[in-house]
Amino acid sequence: QVQLVESGGGLVQAGGSLRLSCADSGRTFRGYAMGWFRRAPRKEREFVAAVSWSGDTKYYADSVKGRFTISRDNAKNTVYLQMNSLKPEDTAVYYCAAKTAAGGWVVPGFYDYWGQGTQVTVSS
């Protein structure tokens, strides 16, 4: 079973960078597409980025395009989210998720497994 654990969150000033990691401790990473979502206070969970199993296909929310980069290392059962030029509005709990279903890249309901989340706070 997939068991996802996020790390790398923290407090950073606006304009700074963070790299989030999401490791599958269940070591059943194979075949899963991976996504990052976030939930800001008093807001709905929203899609951030996703990557196919092969890493060839990637999707980004318009709000992070050009600033965030998703990548994965299947040998390490880990997916990453490099976040640059951070803004206060990026403040949220970030979750990684795994799915096998085709399509639905930006839809939380298509994802089968979720991590516990990691807090990212960007100060102005």
mmCIF file with all atom_site columns, C-alpha atoms in Angstrom:
data_model
loop_
_atom_site.group_PDB
_atom_site.id
_atom_site.type_symbol
_atom_site.label_atom_id
_atom_site.label_alt_id
_atom_site.label_comp_id
_atom_site.label_asym_id
_atom_site.label_entity_id
_atom_site.label_seq_id
_atom_site.pdbx_PDB_ins_code
_atom_site.Cartn_x
_atom_site.Cartn_y
_atom_site.Cartn_z
_atom_site.occupancy
_atom_site.B_iso_or_equiv
_atom_site.pdbx_formal_charge
_atom_site.auth_seq_id
_atom_site.auth_comp_id
_atom_site.auth_asym_id
_atom_site.auth_atom_id
_atom_site.pdbx_PDB_model_num
ATOM 1   C CA . GLN A 1 1   ? 0.000   0.000  0.000   1.00 0.00 ? 1   GLN A CA 1
ATOM 2   C CA . VAL A 1 2   ? 1.157   3.508  -0.796  1.00 0.00 ? 2   VAL A CA 1
ATOM 3   C CA . GLN A 1 3   ? 2.117   5.497  2.311   1.00 0.00 ? 3   GLN A CA 1
ATOM 4   C CA . LEU A 1 4   ? 3.034   9.066  1.560   1.00 0.00 ? 4   LEU A CA 1
ATOM 5   C CA . VAL A 1 5   ? 5.081   11.288 3.840   1.00 0.00 ? 5   VAL A CA 1
ATOM 6   C CA . GLU A 1 6   ? 5.736   14.931 2.964   1.00 0.00 ? 6   GLU A CA 1
ATOM 7   C CA . SER A 1 7   ? 8.647   16.989 4.245   1.00 0.00 ? 7   SER A CA 1
ATOM 8   C CA . GLY A 1 8   ? 10.421  20.246 3.498   1.00 0.00 ? 8   GLY A CA 1
ATOM 9   C CA . GLY A 1 9   ? 7.821   22.772 4.550   1.00 0.00 ? 9   GLY A CA 1
ATOM 10  C CA . GLY A 1 10  ? 8.665   25.763 6.697   1.00 0.00 ? 10  GLY A CA 1
ATOM 11  C CA . LEU A 1 11  ? 8.724   29.525 7.011   1.00 0.00 ? 11  LEU A CA 1
ATOM 12  C CA . VAL A 1 12  ? 10.298  31.561 4.224   1.00 0.00 ? 12  VAL A CA 1
ATOM 13  C CA . GLN A 1 13  ? 10.291  35.190 3.185   1.00 0.00 ? 13  GLN A CA 1
ATOM 14  C CA . ALA A 1 14  ? 8.555   36.317 0.026   1.00 0.00 ? 14  ALA A CA 1
ATOM 15  C CA . GLY A 1 15  ? 10.800  35.725 -2.961  1.00 0.00 ? 15  GLY A CA 1
ATOM 16  C CA . GLY A 1 16  ? 12.460  32.751 -1.322  1.00 0.00 ? 16  GLY A CA 1
ATOM 17  C CA . SER A 1 17  ? 12.457  29.080 -2.224  1.00 0.00 ? 17  SER A CA 1
ATOM 18  C CA . LEU A 1 18  ? 11.553  25.757 -0.682  1.00 0.00 ? 18  LEU A CA 1
ATOM 19  C CA . ARG A 1 19  ? 11.685  22.204 -1.939  1.00 0.00 ? 19  ARG A CA 1
ATOM 20  C CA . LEU A 1 20  ? 9.024   19.809 -0.765  1.00 0.00 ? 20  LEU A CA 1
ATOM 21  C CA . SER A 1 21  ? 9.571   16.063 -0.844  1.00 0.00 ? 21  SER A CA 1
ATOM 22  C CA . CYS A 1 22  ? 7.049   13.276 -0.738  1.00 0.00 ? 22  CYS A CA 1
ATOM 23  C CA . ALA A 1 23  ? 8.325   9.780  -0.094  1.00 0.00 ? 23  ALA A CA 1
ATOM 24  C CA . ASP A 1 24  ? 6.370   6.555  -0.373  1.00 0.00 ? 24  ASP A CA 1
ATOM 25  C CA . SER A 1 25  ? 7.324   4.560  2.694   1.00 0.00 ? 25  SER A CA 1
ATOM 26  C CA . GLY A 1 26  ? 5.161   1.713  1.446   1.00 0.00 ? 26  GLY A CA 1
ATOM 27  C CA . ARG A 1 27  ? 7.561   1.370  -1.491  1.00 0.00 ? 27  ARG A CA 1
ATOM 28  C CA . THR A 1 28  ? 4.769   0.691  -3.956  1.00 0.00 ? 28  THR A CA 1
ATOM 29  C CA . PHE A 1 29  ? 5.385   3.831  -5.982  1.00 0.00 ? 29  PHE A CA 1
ATOM 30  C CA . ARG A 1 30  ? 5.402   2.044  -9.289  1.00 0.00 ? 30  ARG A CA 1
ATOM 31  C CA . GLY A 1 31  ? 2.719   3.012  -11.748 1.00 0.00 ? 31  GLY A CA 1
ATOM 32  C CA . TYR A 1 32  ? 1.289   5.900  -9.766  1.00 0.00 ? 32  TYR A CA 1
ATOM 33  C CA . ALA A 1 33  ? 0.913   9.394  -11.090 1.00 0.00 ? 33  ALA A CA 1
ATOM 34  C CA . MET A 1 34  ? 1.611   11.946 -8.379  1.00 0.00 ? 34  MET A CA 1
ATOM 35  C CA . GLY A 1 35  ? 0.121   15.302 -7.570  1.00 0.00 ? 35  GLY A CA 1
ATOM 36  C CA . TRP A 1 36  ? 0.572   18.194 -5.181  1.00 0.00 ? 36  TRP A CA 1
ATOM 37  C CA . PHE A 1 37  ? -2.396  20.047 -3.749  1.00 0.00 ? 37  PHE A CA 1
ATOM 38  C CA . ARG A 1 38  ? -2.649  22.769 -1.149  1.00 0.00 ? 38  ARG A CA 1
ATOM 39  C CA . ARG A 1 39  ? -5.201  24.146 1.260   1.00 0.00 ? 39  ARG A CA 1
ATOM 40  C CA . ALA A 1 40  ? -4.960  27.681 2.542   1.00 0.00 ? 40  ALA A CA 1
ATOM 41  C CA . PRO A 1 41  ? -6.864  28.825 5.626   1.00 0.00 ? 41  PRO A CA 1
ATOM 42  C CA . ARG A 1 42  ? -10.586 29.230 4.921   1.00 0.00 ? 42  ARG A CA 1
ATOM 43  C CA . LYS A 1 43  ? -10.148 28.046 1.338   1.00 0.00 ? 43  LYS A CA 1
ATOM 44  C CA . GLU A 1 44  ? -10.862 24.879 -0.579  1.00 0.00 ? 44  GLU A CA 1
ATOM 45  C CA . ARG A 1 45  ? -8.135  22.424 -1.436  1.00 0.00 ? 45  ARG A CA 1
ATOM 46  C CA . GLU A 1 46  ? -6.650  23.329 -4.799  1.00 0.00 ? 46  GLU A CA 1
ATOM 47  C CA . PHE A 1 47  ? -4.502  21.640 -7.385  1.00 0.00 ? 47  PHE A CA 1
ATOM 48  C CA . VAL A 1 48  ? -0.875  22.739 -7.637  1.00 0.00 ? 48  VAL A CA 1
ATOM 49  C CA . ALA A 1 49  ? 1.008   20.331 -9.910  1.00 0.00 ? 49  ALA A CA 1
ATOM 50  C CA . ALA A 1 50  ? 1.039   16.740 -11.138 1.00 0.00 ? 50  ALA A CA 1
ATOM 51  C CA . VAL A 1 51  ? 3.420   14.383 -12.900 1.00 0.00 ? 51  VAL A CA 1
ATOM 52  C CA . SER A 1 52  ? 2.897   11.103 -14.706 1.00 0.00 ? 52  SER A CA 1
ATOM 53  C CA . TRP A 1 53  ? 4.597   7.873  -13.658 1.00 0.00 ? 53  TRP A CA 1
ATOM 54  C CA . SER A 1 54  ? 7.239   8.281  -16.377 1.00 0.00 ? 54  SER A CA 1
ATOM 55  C CA . GLY A 1 55  ? 7.777   11.937 -15.582 1.00 0.00 ? 55  GLY A CA 1
ATOM 56  C CA . ASP A 1 56  ? 7.130   12.882 -19.195 1.00 0.00 ? 56  ASP A CA 1
ATOM 57  C CA . THR A 1 57  ? 3.803   14.603 -18.565 1.00 0.00 ? 57  THR A CA 1
ATOM 58  C CA . LYS A 1 58  ? 3.411   17.452 -16.116 1.00 0.00 ? 58  LYS A CA 1
ATOM 59  C CA . TYR A 1 59  ? 0.590   19.796 -15.226 1.00 0.00 ? 59  TYR A CA 1
ATOM 60  C CA . TYR A 1 60  ? 0.637   23.042 -13.288 1.00 0.00 ? 60  TYR A CA 1
ATOM 61  C CA . ALA A 1 61  ? -1.934  25.402 -11.903 1.00 0.00 ? 61  ALA A CA 1
ATOM 62  C CA . ASP A 1 62  ? -1.795  28.785 -13.602 1.00 0.00 ? 62  ASP A CA 1
ATOM 63  C CA . SER A 1 63  ? -0.999  30.406 -10.278 1.00 0.00 ? 63  SER A CA 1
ATOM 64  C CA . VAL A 1 64  ? 2.305   28.522 -9.935  1.00 0.00 ? 64  VAL A CA 1
ATOM 65  C CA . LYS A 1 65  ? 3.353   28.081 -13.547 1.00 0.00 ? 65  LYS A CA 1
ATOM 66  C CA . GLY A 1 66  ? 6.883   29.347 -14.103 1.00 0.00 ? 66  GLY A CA 1
ATOM 67  C CA . ARG A 1 67  ? 7.635   29.359 -10.366 1.00 0.00 ? 67  ARG A CA 1
ATOM 68  C CA . PHE A 1 68  ? 7.085   25.753 -9.240  1.00 0.00 ? 68  PHE A CA 1
ATOM 69  C CA . THR A 1 69  ? 8.565   22.594 -10.733 1.00 0.00 ? 69  THR A CA 1
ATOM 70  C CA . ILE A 1 70  ? 7.394   19.058 -10.046 1.00 0.00 ? 70  ILE A CA 1
ATOM 71  C CA . SER A 1 71  ? 9.756   16.140 -10.523 1.00 0.00 ? 71  SER A CA 1
ATOM 72  C CA . ARG A 1 72  ? 10.134  12.568 -9.383  1.00 0.00 ? 72  ARG A CA 1
ATOM 73  C CA . ASP A 1 73  ? 12.827  10.000 -8.732  1.00 0.00 ? 73  ASP A CA 1
ATOM 74  C CA . ASN A 1 74  ? 11.235  6.583  -9.061  1.00 0.00 ? 74  ASN A CA 1
ATOM 75  C CA . ALA A 1 75  ? 14.364  4.843  -7.821  1.00 0.00 ? 75  ALA A CA 1
ATOM 76  C CA . LYS A 1 76  ? 13.916  6.697  -4.538  1.00 0.00 ? 76  LYS A CA 1
ATOM 77  C CA . ASN A 1 77  ? 10.103  6.470  -4.497  1.00 0.00 ? 77  ASN A CA 1
ATOM 78  C CA . THR A 1 78  ? 10.015  10.232 -4.095  1.00 0.00 ? 78  THR A CA 1
ATOM 79  C CA . VAL A 1 79  ? 8.329   13.172 -5.783  1.00 0.00 ? 79  VAL A CA 1
ATOM 80  C CA . TYR A 1 80  ? 9.488   16.761 -5.350  1.00 0.00 ? 80  TYR A CA 1
ATOM 81  C CA . LEU A 1 81  ? 8.011   20.218 -5.631  1.00 0.00 ? 81  LEU A CA 1
ATOM 82  C CA . GLN A 1 82  ? 10.581  22.957 -6.115  1.00 0.00 ? 82  GLN A CA 1
ATOM 83  C CA . MET A 1 83  ? 8.975   26.269 -5.223  1.00 0.00 ? 83  MET A CA 1
ATOM 84  C CA . ASN A 1 84  ? 10.717  29.480 -6.239  1.00 0.00 ? 84  ASN A CA 1
ATOM 85  C CA . SER A 1 85  ? 9.704   33.140 -6.060  1.00 0.00 ? 85  SER A CA 1
ATOM 86  C CA . LEU A 1 86  ? 7.308   32.319 -3.254  1.00 0.00 ? 86  LEU A CA 1
ATOM 87  C CA . LYS A 1 87  ? 4.497   34.727 -2.466  1.00 0.00 ? 87  LYS A CA 1
ATOM 88  C CA . PRO A 1 88  ? 2.441   35.187 0.698   1.00 0.00 ? 88  PRO A CA 1
ATOM 89  C CA . GLU A 1 89  ? -0.550  33.753 -1.170  1.00 0.00 ? 89  GLU A CA 1
ATOM 90  C CA . ASP A 1 90  ? 1.346   30.460 -1.484  1.00 0.00 ? 90  ASP A CA 1
ATOM 91  C CA . THR A 1 91  ? 0.923   29.983 2.256   1.00 0.00 ? 91  THR A CA 1
ATOM 92  C CA . ALA A 1 92  ? -0.948  26.716 2.786   1.00 0.00 ? 92  ALA A CA 1
ATOM 93  C CA . VAL A 1 93  ? -0.695  23.128 3.879   1.00 0.00 ? 93  VAL A CA 1
ATOM 94  C CA . TYR A 1 94  ? 0.719   21.188 0.948   1.00 0.00 ? 94  TYR A CA 1
ATOM 95  C CA . TYR A 1 95  ? -0.327  17.612 0.323   1.00 0.00 ? 95  TYR A CA 1
ATOM 96  C CA . CYS A 1 96  ? 1.019   15.039 -2.064  1.00 0.00 ? 96  CYS A CA 1
ATOM 97  C CA . ALA A 1 97  ? -1.255  12.417 -3.533  1.00 0.00 ? 97  ALA A CA 1
ATOM 98  C CA . ALA A 1 98  ? -1.032  9.331  -5.721  1.00 0.00 ? 98  ALA A CA 1
ATOM 99  C CA . LYS A 1 99  ? -3.397  8.000  -8.343  1.00 0.00 ? 99  LYS A CA 1
ATOM 100 C CA . THR A 1 100 ? -3.695  5.235  -10.921 1.00 0.00 ? 100 THR A CA 1
ATOM 101 C CA . ALA A 1 101 ? -6.834  6.460  -12.675 1.00 0.00 ? 101 ALA A CA 1
ATOM 102 C CA . ALA A 1 102 ? -6.483  8.011  -16.081 1.00 0.00 ? 102 ALA A CA 1
ATOM 103 C CA . GLY A 1 103 ? -7.318  11.668 -16.374 1.00 0.00 ? 103 GLY A CA 1
ATOM 104 C CA . GLY A 1 104 ? -8.593  13.837 -13.552 1.00 0.00 ? 104 GLY A CA 1
ATOM 105 C CA . TRP A 1 105 ? -5.170  15.301 -12.949 1.00 0.00 ? 105 TRP A CA 1
ATOM 106 C CA . VAL A 1 106 ? -6.501  18.359 -11.164 1.00 0.00 ? 106 VAL A CA 1
ATOM 107 C CA . VAL A 1 107 ? -9.370  16.637 -9.365  1.00 0.00 ? 107 VAL A CA 1
ATOM 108 C CA . PRO A 1 108 ? -8.728  15.499 -5.776  1.00 0.00 ? 108 PRO A CA 1
ATOM 109 C CA . GLY A 1 109 ? -11.309 12.740 -6.075  1.00 0.00 ? 109 GLY A CA 1
ATOM 110 C CA . PHE A 1 110 ? -9.215  10.933 -8.691  1.00 0.00 ? 110 PHE A CA 1
ATOM 111 C CA . TYR A 1 111 ? -6.357  10.429 -6.220  1.00 0.00 ? 111 TYR A CA 1
ATOM 112 C CA . ASP A 1 112 ? -6.295  7.283  -4.134  1.00 0.00 ? 112 ASP A CA 1
ATOM 113 C CA . TYR A 1 113 ? -3.708  8.057  -1.467  1.00 0.00 ? 113 TYR A CA 1
ATOM 114 C CA . TRP A 1 114 ? -2.796  11.211 0.402   1.00 0.00 ? 114 TRP A CA 1
ATOM 115 C CA . GLY A 1 115 ? -0.019  12.312 2.710   1.00 0.00 ? 115 GLY A CA 1
ATOM 116 C CA . GLN A 1 116 ? -0.581  14.122 5.994   1.00 0.00 ? 116 GLN A CA 1
ATOM 117 C CA . GLY A 1 117 ? 0.544   17.495 4.644   1.00 0.00 ? 117 GLY A CA 1
ATOM 118 C CA . THR A 1 118 ? 3.360   19.923 5.348   1.00 0.00 ? 118 THR A CA 1
ATOM 119 C CA . GLN A 1 119 ? 2.926   23.589 6.254   1.00 0.00 ? 119 GLN A CA 1
ATOM 120 C CA . VAL A 1 120 ? 4.404   26.273 4.040   1.00 0.00 ? 120 VAL A CA 1
ATOM 121 C CA . THR A 1 121 ? 4.296   29.831 5.336   1.00 0.00 ? 121 THR A CA 1
ATOM 122 C CA . VAL A 1 122 ? 5.523   32.755 3.244   1.00 0.00 ? 122 VAL A CA 1
ATOM 123 C CA . SER A 1 123 ? 5.989   36.033 5.074   1.00 0.00 ? 123 SER A CA 1
ATOM 124 C CA . SER A 1 124 ? 5.749   39.399 3.350   1.00 0.00 ? 124 SER A CA 1
#
